Amino acid sequence: MSEIGESGMAPVSELNPTVVVDDLALGELEHDAELGKLEAAANQLLADGVLTPKQAQEDRENIAKARKSFYDMTPEQKKKVINGRVKFGTEMLTSTLPGGTATVLKFKLDHGVLKNRFMQFVPFLDRALVNLGLFGEEVLGKTQYNERVKALNTIVLSFFNEVKQARMEAEKAVLDAKVKFDDEDDVYYEPSVPMPALETEIHIHKKTSMIHLHAYEEFDKLLLLCSWLEWNEVRTAKEISNLTKPLFTSLLSVGRRGYMSYVDLMRMRSEKAKINQAA
């Protein structure tokens, strides 16, 4: 296991900032269309006032780098980078500095499609928020610090509300279908997930991170409801895909922003420390 340094994470020297653009080209973003969706999402967040023009431009530049990076990487390189991020994220998600405060809880996800994304993104957004509180204003300046914190809080809450709304609508569709089945004296089935994809104890350090976690729980419930709707032939696989695709795009957009915020802050702090030492 990597040595854990200040703020409960591996030293910044062990995390190459260029991995940010490499990771964007991995599994969940392998298709050019997905990058296009993220680019559109950045533009929409700018229009909604969530991102500043500078932040939106940074997003677009990183997406362009990711698009090029994808074609330059071998499958082995992609696998190595994403496995490294999952391992590092797991270390952060299951630890707290001695004397530090955290909410420690048992956490479960039924669906594997959410597990990998959870372990890649939730820990980095959590630690980004922790580090912003510890030294964000010192490194970024008060204005940019406030902008970044506001952007992270807003995008996480928006994602949570989006997933919750979809879950509530799917829940209603299931209840309505059950009433119809009962009225017609027809049979329906209750598919389940016998073996959860993830069951672990995790450490959460910020309120916004907890909302991020709850968004995954809502998504997990939604996917089970979707399984019910498809299994009982109330919805087609295509209809389910049309429902979940925009949510996965939002999930990736939130995760990417949290991850990049973490790496950028650590890189900027390291650069500032070098300047101070040279002075």
PDB file of N, CA, C and O in Angstrom, residues 139-212:
ATOM      1  N   VAL A 139      -3.862  28.181  -2.023  1.00  0.00           N
ATOM      2  CA  VAL A 139      -3.282  27.812  -3.318  1.00  0.00           C
ATOM      3  C   VAL A 139      -3.970  28.525  -4.475  1.00  0.00           C
ATOM      4  O   VAL A 139      -3.310  29.003  -5.410  1.00  0.00           O
ATOM      5  N   LEU A 140      -5.295  28.631  -4.411  1.00  0.00           N
ATOM      6  CA  LEU A 140      -6.071  29.137  -5.540  1.00  0.00           C
ATOM      7  C   LEU A 140      -6.387  30.623  -5.459  1.00  0.00           C
ATOM      8  O   LEU A 140      -6.638  31.265  -6.489  1.00  0.00           O
ATOM      9  N   GLY A 141      -6.382  31.169  -4.260  1.00  0.00           N
ATOM     10  CA  GLY A 141      -6.896  32.522  -4.078  1.00  0.00           C
ATOM     11  C   GLY A 141      -8.370  32.445  -3.724  1.00  0.00           C
ATOM     12  O   GLY A 141      -9.057  31.475  -4.068  1.00  0.00           O
ATOM     13  N   LYS A 142      -8.884  33.430  -3.034  1.00  0.00           N
ATOM     14  CA  LYS A 142     -10.241  33.368  -2.497  1.00  0.00           C
ATOM     15  C   LYS A 142     -11.302  33.227  -3.588  1.00  0.00           C
ATOM     16  O   LYS A 142     -12.237  32.432  -3.468  1.00  0.00           O
ATOM     17  N   THR A 143     -11.169  34.001  -4.688  1.00  0.00           N
ATOM     18  CA  THR A 143     -12.196  33.978  -5.735  1.00  0.00           C
ATOM     19  C   THR A 143     -12.293  32.610  -6.395  1.00  0.00           C
ATOM     20  O   THR A 143     -13.384  32.033  -6.503  1.00  0.00           O
ATOM     21  N   GLN A 144     -11.164  32.071  -6.850  1.00  0.00           N
ATOM     22  CA  GLN A 144     -11.192  30.773  -7.527  1.00  0.00           C
ATOM     23  C   GLN A 144     -11.564  29.652  -6.565  1.00  0.00           C
ATOM     24  O   GLN A 144     -12.249  28.701  -6.949  1.00  0.00           O
ATOM     25  N   TYR A 145     -11.148  29.786  -5.313  1.00  0.00           N
ATOM     26  CA  TYR A 145     -11.519  28.793  -4.303  1.00  0.00           C
ATOM     27  C   TYR A 145     -13.037  28.741  -4.155  1.00  0.00           C
ATOM     28  O   TYR A 145     -13.635  27.657  -4.186  1.00  0.00           O
ATOM     29  N   ASN A 146     -13.667  29.888  -4.009  1.00  0.00           N
ATOM     30  CA  ASN A 146     -15.127  29.935  -3.866  1.00  0.00           C
ATOM     31  C   ASN A 146     -15.835  29.383  -5.105  1.00  0.00           C
ATOM     32  O   ASN A 146     -16.842  28.688  -4.998  1.00  0.00           O
ATOM     33  N   GLU A 147     -15.285  29.706  -6.287  1.00  0.00           N
ATOM     34  CA  GLU A 147     -15.885  29.220  -7.535  1.00  0.00           C
ATOM     35  C   GLU A 147     -15.824  27.697  -7.616  1.00  0.00           C
ATOM     36  O   GLU A 147     -16.795  27.046  -8.005  1.00  0.00           O
ATOM     37  N   ARG A 148     -14.695  27.133  -7.245  1.00  0.00           N
ATOM     38  CA  ARG A 148     -14.530  25.681  -7.351  1.00  0.00           C
ATOM     39  C   ARG A 148     -15.422  24.944  -6.358  1.00  0.00           C
ATOM     40  O   ARG A 148     -16.035  23.927  -6.700  1.00  0.00           O
ATOM     41  N   VAL A 149     -15.483  25.440  -5.136  1.00  0.00           N
ATOM     42  CA  VAL A 149     -16.331  24.801  -4.133  1.00  0.00           C
ATOM     43  C   VAL A 149     -17.797  24.875  -4.562  1.00  0.00           C
ATOM     44  O   VAL A 149     -18.540  23.878  -4.478  1.00  0.00           O
ATOM     45  N   LYS A 150     -18.215  26.032  -5.037  1.00  0.00           N
ATOM     46  CA  LYS A 150     -19.600  26.199  -5.479  1.00  0.00           C
ATOM     47  C   LYS A 150     -19.912  25.279  -6.656  1.00  0.00           C
ATOM     48  O   LYS A 150     -20.980  24.651  -6.699  1.00  0.00           O
ATOM     49  N   ALA A 151     -18.986  25.173  -7.603  1.00  0.00           N
ATOM     50  CA  ALA A 151     -19.205  24.330  -8.779  1.00  0.00           C
ATOM     51  C   ALA A 151     -19.356  22.856  -8.380  1.00  0.00           C
ATOM     52  O   ALA A 151     -20.241  22.160  -8.866  1.00  0.00           O
ATOM     53  N   LEU A 152     -18.495  22.392  -7.472  1.00  0.00           N
ATOM     54  CA  LEU A 152     -18.577  21.006  -7.036  1.00  0.00           C
ATOM     55  C   LEU A 152     -19.882  20.736  -6.288  1.00  0.00           C
ATOM     56  O   LEU A 152     -20.557  19.737  -6.534  1.00  0.00           O
ATOM     57  N   ASN A 153     -20.234  21.627  -5.373  1.00  0.00           N
ATOM     58  CA  ASN A 153     -21.476  21.451  -4.612  1.00  0.00           C
ATOM     59  C   ASN A 153     -22.697  21.432  -5.539  1.00  0.00           C
ATOM     60  O   ASN A 153     -23.607  20.615  -5.380  1.00  0.00           O
ATOM     61  N   THR A 154     -22.697  22.338  -6.508  1.00  0.00           N
ATOM     62  CA  THR A 154     -23.846  22.466  -7.405  1.00  0.00           C
ATOM     63  C   THR A 154     -23.990  21.268  -8.320  1.00  0.00           C
ATOM     64  O   THR A 154     -25.091  20.721  -8.506  1.00  0.00           O
ATOM     65  N   ILE A 155     -22.887  20.818  -8.897  1.00  0.00           N
ATOM     66  CA  ILE A 155     -22.956  19.721  -9.864  1.00  0.00           C
ATOM     67  C   ILE A 155     -23.315  18.405  -9.172  1.00  0.00           C
ATOM     68  O   ILE A 155     -24.028  17.569  -9.728  1.00  0.00           O
ATOM     69  N   VAL A 156     -22.853  18.211  -7.932  1.00  0.00           N
ATOM     70  CA  VAL A 156     -23.200  17.003  -7.179  1.00  0.00           C
ATOM     71  C   VAL A 156     -24.681  16.997  -6.826  1.00  0.00           C
ATOM     72  O   VAL A 156     -25.378  15.985  -6.997  1.00  0.00           O
ATOM     73  N   LEU A 157     -25.186  18.120  -6.343  1.00  0.00           N
ATOM     74  CA  LEU A 157     -26.603  18.201  -5.978  1.00  0.00           C
ATOM     75  C   LEU A 157     -27.489  18.019  -7.203  1.00  0.00           C
ATOM     76  O   LEU A 157     -28.530  17.350  -7.141  1.00  0.00           O
ATOM     77  N   SER A 158     -27.079  18.587  -8.329  1.00  0.00           N
ATOM     78  CA  SER A 158     -27.839  18.445  -9.571  1.00  0.00           C
ATOM     79  C   SER A 158     -27.900  16.981 -10.006  1.00  0.00           C
ATOM     80  O   SER A 158     -28.951  16.478 -10.424  1.00  0.00           O
ATOM     81  N   PHE A 159     -26.773  16.280  -9.903  1.00  0.00           N
ATOM     82  CA  PHE A 159     -26.726  14.859 -10.246  1.00  0.00           C
ATOM     83  C   PHE A 159     -27.635  14.051  -9.333  1.00  0.00           C
ATOM     84  O   PHE A 159     -28.406  13.198  -9.788  1.00  0.00           O
ATOM     85  N   PHE A 160     -27.567  14.321  -8.040  1.00  0.00           N
ATOM     86  CA  PHE A 160     -28.421  13.603  -7.085  1.00  0.00           C
ATOM     87  C   PHE A 160     -29.903  13.798  -7.419  1.00  0.00           C
ATOM     88  O   PHE A 160     -30.679  12.824  -7.452  1.00  0.00           O
ATOM     89  N   ASN A 161     -30.295  15.038  -7.660  1.00  0.00           N
ATOM     90  CA  ASN A 161     -31.702  15.318  -7.963  1.00  0.00           C
ATOM     91  C   ASN A 161     -32.145  14.660  -9.267  1.00  0.00           C
ATOM     92  O   ASN A 161     -33.280  14.181  -9.385  1.00  0.00           O
ATOM     93  N   GLU A 162     -31.250  14.642 -10.253  1.00  0.00           N
ATOM     94  CA  GLU A 162     -31.559  14.020 -11.548  1.00  0.00           C
ATOM     95  C   GLU A 162     -31.814  12.523 -11.391  1.00  0.00           C
ATOM     96  O   GLU A 162     -32.793  11.978 -11.930  1.00  0.00           O
ATOM     97  N   VAL A 163     -30.943  11.859 -10.624  1.00  0.00           N
ATOM     98  CA  VAL A 163     -31.091  10.422 -10.432  1.00  0.00           C
ATOM     99  C   VAL A 163     -32.311  10.116  -9.558  1.00  0.00           C
ATOM    100  O   VAL A 163     -33.070   9.173  -9.833  1.00  0.00           O
ATOM    101  N   LYS A 164     -32.510  10.911  -8.525  1.00  0.00           N
ATOM    102  CA  LYS A 164     -33.656  10.687  -7.634  1.00  0.00           C
ATOM    103  C   LYS A 164     -34.977  10.813  -8.393  1.00  0.00           C
ATOM    104  O   LYS A 164     -35.901  10.006  -8.203  1.00  0.00           O
ATOM    105  N   GLN A 165     -35.060  11.819  -9.268  1.00  0.00           N
ATOM    106  CA  GLN A 165     -36.275  12.008 -10.055  1.00  0.00           C
ATOM    107  C   GLN A 165     -36.532  10.802 -10.960  1.00  0.00           C
ATOM    108  O   GLN A 165     -37.663  10.318 -11.067  1.00  0.00           O
ATOM    109  N   ALA A 166     -35.478  10.303 -11.587  1.00  0.00           N
ATOM    110  CA  ALA A 166     -35.613   9.128 -12.456  1.00  0.00           C
ATOM    111  C   ALA A 166     -36.026   7.907 -11.646  1.00  0.00           C
ATOM    112  O   ALA A 166     -36.856   7.095 -12.096  1.00  0.00           O
ATOM    113  N   ARG A 167     -35.469   7.753 -10.454  1.00  0.00           N
ATOM    114  CA  ARG A 167     -35.821   6.622  -9.597  1.00  0.00           C
ATOM    115  C   ARG A 167     -37.286   6.682  -9.182  1.00  0.00           C
ATOM    116  O   ARG A 167     -38.001   5.677  -9.197  1.00  0.00           O
ATOM    117  N   MET A 168     -37.765   7.885  -8.845  1.00  0.00           N
ATOM    118  CA  MET A 168     -39.156   8.045  -8.440  1.00  0.00           C
ATOM    119  C   MET A 168     -40.109   7.730  -9.592  1.00  0.00           C
ATOM    120  O   MET A 168     -41.149   7.086  -9.397  1.00  0.00           O
ATOM    121  N   GLU A 169     -39.745   8.152 -10.795  1.00  0.00           N
ATOM    122  CA  GLU A 169     -40.583   7.876 -11.965  1.00  0.00           C
ATOM    123  C   GLU A 169     -40.609   6.379 -12.275  1.00  0.00           C
ATOM    124  O   GLU A 169     -41.659   5.818 -12.626  1.00  0.00           O
ATOM    125  N   ALA A 170     -39.450   5.718 -12.151  1.00  0.00           N
ATOM    126  CA  ALA A 170     -39.396   4.282 -12.390  1.00  0.00           C
ATOM    127  C   ALA A 170     -40.191   3.528 -11.332  1.00  0.00           C
ATOM    128  O   ALA A 170     -40.863   2.533 -11.629  1.00  0.00           O
ATOM    129  N   GLU A 171     -40.109   3.998 -10.101  1.00  0.00           N
ATOM    130  CA  GLU A 171     -40.867   3.389  -9.007  1.00  0.00           C
ATOM    131  C   GLU A 171     -42.364   3.471  -9.273  1.00  0.00           C
ATOM    132  O   GLU A 171     -43.112   2.510  -9.041  1.00  0.00           O
ATOM    133  N   LYS A 172     -42.799   4.612  -9.768  1.00  0.00           N
ATOM    134  CA  LYS A 172     -44.224   4.783 -10.099  1.00  0.00           C
ATOM    135  C   LYS A 172     -44.628   3.845 -11.242  1.00  0.00           C
ATOM    136  O   LYS A 172     -45.715   3.254 -11.220  1.00  0.00           O
ATOM    137  N   ALA A 173     -43.738   3.721 -12.231  1.00  0.00           N
ATOM    138  CA  ALA A 173     -44.026   2.837 -13.359  1.00  0.00           C
ATOM    139  C   ALA A 173     -44.175   1.388 -12.891  1.00  0.00           C
ATOM    140  O   ALA A 173     -45.045   0.646 -13.376  1.00  0.00           O
ATOM    141  N   VAL A 174     -43.345   0.977 -11.938  1.00  0.00           N
ATOM    142  CA  VAL A 174     -43.430  -0.383 -11.396  1.00  0.00           C
ATOM    143  C   VAL A 174     -44.743  -0.573 -10.645  1.00  0.00           C
ATOM    144  O   VAL A 174     -45.452  -1.573 -10.833  1.00  0.00           O
ATOM    145  N   LEU A 175     -45.091   0.396  -9.787  1.00  0.00           N
ATOM    146  CA  LEU A 175     -46.332   0.289  -9.010  1.00  0.00           C
ATOM    147  C   LEU A 175     -47.560   0.261  -9.922  1.00  0.00           C
ATOM    148  O   LEU A 175     -48.486  -0.533  -9.705  1.00  0.00           O
ATOM    149  N   ASP A 176     -47.555   1.115 -10.928  1.00  0.00           N
ATOM    150  CA  ASP A 176     -48.683   1.143 -11.877  1.00  0.00           C
ATOM    151  C   ASP A 176     -48.799  -0.183 -12.625  1.00  0.00           C
ATOM    152  O   ASP A 176     -49.909  -0.694 -12.858  1.00  0.00           O
ATOM    153  N   ALA A 177     -47.651  -0.746 -13.002  1.00  0.00           N
ATOM    154  CA  ALA A 177     -47.656  -2.009 -13.737  1.00  0.00           C
ATOM    155  C   ALA A 177     -48.171  -3.140 -12.851  1.00  0.00           C
ATOM    156  O   ALA A 177     -48.914  -4.019 -13.320  1.00  0.00           O
ATOM    157  N   LYS A 178     -47.795  -3.124 -11.581  1.00  0.00           N
ATOM    158  CA  LYS A 178     -48.254  -4.172 -10.663  1.00  0.00           C
ATOM    159  C   LYS A 178     -49.772  -4.119 -10.493  1.00  0.00           C
ATOM    160  O   LYS A 178     -50.438  -5.168 -10.435  1.00  0.00           O
ATOM    161  N   VAL A 179     -50.305  -2.912 -10.407  1.00  0.00           N
ATOM    162  CA  VAL A 179     -51.758  -2.760 -10.306  1.00  0.00           C
ATOM    163  C   VAL A 179     -52.434  -3.338 -11.543  1.00  0.00           C
ATOM    164  O   VAL A 179     -53.439  -4.059 -11.448  1.00  0.00           O
ATOM    165  N   LYS A 180     -51.856  -3.042 -12.712  1.00  0.00           N
ATOM    166  CA  LYS A 180     -52.425  -3.554 -13.971  1.00  0.00           C
ATOM    167  C   LYS A 180     -52.342  -5.074 -14.030  1.00  0.00           C
ATOM    168  O   LYS A 180     -53.305  -5.746 -14.435  1.00  0.00           O
ATOM    169  N   PHE A 181     -51.204  -5.622 -13.625  1.00  0.00           N
ATOM    170  CA  PHE A 181     -51.061  -7.079 -13.614  1.00  0.00           C
ATOM    171  C   PHE A 181     -52.102  -7.706 -12.692  1.00  0.00           C
ATOM    172  O   PHE A 181     -52.728  -8.725 -13.034  1.00  0.00           O
ATOM    173  N   ASP A 182     -52.276  -7.108 -11.507  1.00  0.00           N
ATOM    174  CA  ASP A 182     -53.243  -7.642 -10.556  1.00  0.00           C
ATOM    175  C   ASP A 182     -54.670  -7.553 -11.092  1.00  0.00           C
ATOM    176  O   ASP A 182     -55.466  -8.490 -10.943  1.00  0.00           O
ATOM    177  N   ASP A 183     -54.986  -6.420 -11.711  1.00  0.00           N
ATOM    178  CA  ASP A 183     -56.339  -6.240 -12.267  1.00  0.00           C
ATOM    179  C   ASP A 183     -56.638  -7.275 -13.352  1.00  0.00           C
ATOM    180  O   ASP A 183     -57.784  -7.707 -13.511  1.00  0.00           O
ATOM    181  N   GLU A 184     -55.580  -7.641 -14.105  1.00  0.00           N
ATOM    182  CA  GLU A 184     -55.753  -8.597 -15.202  1.00  0.00           C
ATOM    183  C   GLU A 184     -55.466 -10.037 -14.771  1.00  0.00           C
ATOM    184  O   GLU A 184     -55.431 -10.939 -15.602  1.00  0.00           O
ATOM    185  N   ASP A 185     -55.251 -10.198 -13.454  1.00  0.00           N
ATOM    186  CA  ASP A 185     -54.945 -11.518 -12.895  1.00  0.00           C
ATOM    187  C   ASP A 185     -53.762 -12.155 -13.619  1.00  0.00           C
ATOM    188  O   ASP A 185     -53.738 -13.357 -13.908  1.00  0.00           O
ATOM    189  N   ASP A 186     -52.775 -11.312 -13.905  1.00  0.00           N
ATOM    190  CA  ASP A 186     -51.560 -11.759 -14.602  1.00  0.00           C
ATOM    191  C   ASP A 186     -50.423 -11.876 -13.580  1.00  0.00           C
ATOM    192  O   ASP A 186     -50.421 -11.223 -12.536  1.00  0.00           O
ATOM    193  N   VAL A 187     -49.444 -12.690 -13.905  1.00  0.00           N
ATOM    194  CA  VAL A 187     -48.332 -12.908 -12.989  1.00  0.00           C
ATOM    195  C   VAL A 187     -47.179 -11.959 -13.322  1.00  0.00           C
ATOM    196  O   VAL A 187     -46.981 -11.586 -14.485  1.00  0.00           O
ATOM    197  N   TYR A 188     -46.458 -11.539 -12.292  1.00  0.00           N
ATOM    198  CA  TYR A 188     -45.222 -10.781 -12.500  1.00  0.00           C
ATOM    199  C   TYR A 188     -44.161 -11.315 -11.538  1.00  0.00           C
ATOM    200  O   TYR A 188     -44.470 -11.987 -10.554  1.00  0.00           O
ATOM    201  N   TYR A 189     -42.901 -11.011 -11.859  1.00  0.00           N
ATOM    202  CA  TYR A 189     -41.782 -11.572 -11.111  1.00  0.00           C
ATOM    203  C   TYR A 189     -40.963 -10.460 -10.457  1.00  0.00           C
ATOM    204  O   TYR A 189     -41.001  -9.309 -10.871  1.00  0.00           O
ATOM    205  N   GLU A 190     -40.210 -10.856  -9.431  1.00  0.00           N
ATOM    206  CA  GLU A 190     -39.405  -9.898  -8.670  1.00  0.00           C
ATOM    207  C   GLU A 190     -37.919 -10.240  -8.806  1.00  0.00           C
ATOM    208  O   GLU A 190     -37.346 -10.937  -7.960  1.00  0.00           O
ATOM    209  N   PRO A 191     -37.274  -9.789  -9.871  1.00  0.00           N
ATOM    210  CA  PRO A 191     -35.839 -10.076 -10.028  1.00  0.00           C
ATOM    211  C   PRO A 191     -35.038  -9.368  -8.935  1.00  0.00           C
ATOM    212  O   PRO A 191     -35.419  -8.298  -8.455  1.00  0.00           O
ATOM    213  N   SER A 192     -33.940  -9.979  -8.551  1.00  0.00           N
ATOM    214  CA  SER A 192     -33.089  -9.404  -7.503  1.00  0.00           C
ATOM    215  C   SER A 192     -31.625  -9.618  -7.860  1.00  0.00           C
ATOM    216  O   SER A 192     -31.303 -10.261  -8.864  1.00  0.00           O
ATOM    217  N   VAL A 193     -30.754  -9.094  -7.024  1.00  0.00           N
ATOM    218  CA  VAL A 193     -29.308  -9.273  -7.208  1.00  0.00           C
ATOM    219  C   VAL A 193     -28.812 -10.133  -6.043  1.00  0.00           C
ATOM    220  O   VAL A 193     -28.621  -9.621  -4.936  1.00  0.00           O
ATOM    221  N   PRO A 194     -28.622 -11.431  -6.257  1.00  0.00           N
ATOM    222  CA  PRO A 194     -28.228 -12.330  -5.161  1.00  0.00           C
ATOM    223  C   PRO A 194     -26.886 -11.988  -4.533  1.00  0.00           C
ATOM    224  O   PRO A 194     -26.691 -12.165  -3.333  1.00  0.00           O
ATOM    225  N   MET A 195     -25.948 -11.506  -5.367  1.00  0.00           N
ATOM    226  CA  MET A 195     -24.605 -11.197  -4.864  1.00  0.00           C
ATOM    227  C   MET A 195     -24.255  -9.751  -5.200  1.00  0.00           C
ATOM    228  O   MET A 195     -23.977  -9.417  -6.354  1.00  0.00           O
ATOM    229  N   PRO A 196     -24.297  -8.842  -4.215  1.00  0.00           N
ATOM    230  CA  PRO A 196     -23.965  -7.436  -4.462  1.00  0.00           C
ATOM    231  C   PRO A 196     -22.556  -7.288  -5.042  1.00  0.00           C
ATOM    232  O   PRO A 196     -21.652  -8.068  -4.740  1.00  0.00           O
ATOM    233  N   ALA A 197     -22.394  -6.279  -5.870  1.00  0.00           N
ATOM    234  CA  ALA A 197     -21.084  -6.029  -6.478  1.00  0.00           C
ATOM    235  C   ALA A 197     -20.097  -5.440  -5.486  1.00  0.00           C
ATOM    236  O   ALA A 197     -18.887  -5.628  -5.610  1.00  0.00           O
ATOM    237  N   LEU A 198     -20.622  -4.715  -4.484  1.00  0.00           N
ATOM    238  CA  LEU A 198     -19.751  -4.050  -3.518  1.00  0.00           C
ATOM    239  C   LEU A 198     -20.416  -4.028  -2.147  1.00  0.00           C
ATOM    240  O   LEU A 198     -21.563  -3.593  -2.011  1.00  0.00           O
ATOM    241  N   GLU A 199     -19.702  -4.494  -1.154  1.00  0.00           N
ATOM    242  CA  GLU A 199     -20.110  -4.378   0.244  1.00  0.00           C
ATOM    243  C   GLU A 199     -18.865  -4.056   1.047  1.00  0.00           C
ATOM    244  O   GLU A 199     -17.954  -4.873   1.141  1.00  0.00           O
ATOM    245  N   THR A 200     -18.799  -2.861   1.624  1.00  0.00           N
ATOM    246  CA  THR A 200     -17.585  -2.455   2.317  1.00  0.00           C
ATOM    247  C   THR A 200     -17.890  -1.364   3.331  1.00  0.00           C
ATOM    248  O   THR A 200     -18.983  -0.783   3.338  1.00  0.00           O
ATOM    249  N   GLU A 201     -16.933  -1.077   4.169  1.00  0.00           N
ATOM    250  CA  GLU A 201     -17.022   0.043   5.112  1.00  0.00           C
ATOM    251  C   GLU A 201     -16.234   1.205   4.539  1.00  0.00           C
ATOM    252  O   GLU A 201     -15.091   1.032   4.109  1.00  0.00           O
ATOM    253  N   ILE A 202     -16.843   2.369   4.483  1.00  0.00           N
ATOM    254  CA  ILE A 202     -16.185   3.515   3.865  1.00  0.00           C
ATOM    255  C   ILE A 202     -16.159   4.717   4.806  1.00  0.00           C
ATOM    256  O   ILE A 202     -16.965   4.812   5.735  1.00  0.00           O
ATOM    257  N   HIS A 203     -15.228   5.630   4.530  1.00  0.00           N
ATOM    258  CA  HIS A 203     -15.065   6.864   5.294  1.00  0.00           C
ATOM    259  C   HIS A 203     -15.438   8.040   4.384  1.00  0.00           C
ATOM    260  O   HIS A 203     -14.833   8.226   3.334  1.00  0.00           O
ATOM    261  N   ILE A 204     -16.410   8.815   4.811  1.00  0.00           N
ATOM    262  CA  ILE A 204     -16.811  10.006   4.068  1.00  0.00           C
ATOM    263  C   ILE A 204     -16.515  11.238   4.929  1.00  0.00           C
ATOM    264  O   ILE A 204     -16.842  11.269   6.114  1.00  0.00           O
ATOM    265  N   HIS A 205     -15.927  12.259   4.316  1.00  0.00           N
ATOM    266  CA  HIS A 205     -15.396  13.379   5.092  1.00  0.00           C
ATOM    267  C   HIS A 205     -16.109  14.708   4.870  1.00  0.00           C
ATOM    268  O   HIS A 205     -15.806  15.685   5.556  1.00  0.00           O
ATOM    269  N   LYS A 206     -17.026  14.776   3.916  1.00  0.00           N
ATOM    270  CA  LYS A 206     -17.715  16.033   3.640  1.00  0.00           C
ATOM    271  C   LYS A 206     -19.185  15.790   3.320  1.00  0.00           C
ATOM    272  O   LYS A 206     -19.549  14.747   2.759  1.00  0.00           O
ATOM    273  N   LYS A 207     -20.025  16.777   3.637  1.00  0.00           N
ATOM    274  CA  LYS A 207     -21.460  16.658   3.394  1.00  0.00           C
ATOM    275  C   LYS A 207     -21.768  16.459   1.906  1.00  0.00           C
ATOM    276  O   LYS A 207     -22.600  15.620   1.537  1.00  0.00           O
ATOM    277  N   THR A 208     -21.099  17.216   1.050  1.00  0.00           N
ATOM    278  CA  THR A 208     -21.333  17.074  -0.392  1.00  0.00           C
ATOM    279  C   THR A 208     -20.941  15.686  -0.882  1.00  0.00           C
ATOM    280  O   THR A 208     -21.587  15.117  -1.768  1.00  0.00           O
ATOM    281  N   SER A 209     -19.894  15.111  -0.282  1.00  0.00           N
ATOM    282  CA  SER A 209     -19.495  13.744  -0.638  1.00  0.00           C
ATOM    283  C   SER A 209     -20.583  12.753  -0.257  1.00  0.00           C
ATOM    284  O   SER A 209     -20.813  11.761  -0.959  1.00  0.00           O
ATOM    285  N   MET A 210     -21.263  13.012   0.865  1.00  0.00           N
ATOM    286  CA  MET A 210     -22.356  12.132   1.274  1.00  0.00           C
ATOM    287  C   MET A 210     -23.516  12.208   0.281  1.00  0.00           C
ATOM    288  O   MET A 210     -24.151  11.197  -0.032  1.00  0.00           O
ATOM    289  N   ILE A 211     -23.781  13.405  -0.228  1.00  0.00           N
ATOM    290  CA  ILE A 211     -24.825  13.553  -1.253  1.00  0.00           C
ATOM    291  C   ILE A 211     -24.416  12.788  -2.511  1.00  0.00           C
ATOM    292  O   ILE A 211     -25.244  12.128  -3.160  1.00  0.00           O
ATOM    293  N   HIS A 212     -23.135  12.861  -2.859  1.00  0.00           N
ATOM    294  CA  HIS A 212     -22.605  12.117  -3.998  1.00  0.00           C
ATOM    295  C   HIS A 212     -22.839  10.617  -3.798  1.00  0.00           C
ATOM    296  O   HIS A 212     -23.288   9.905  -4.713  1.00  0.00           O
TER     297      HIS A 212
END
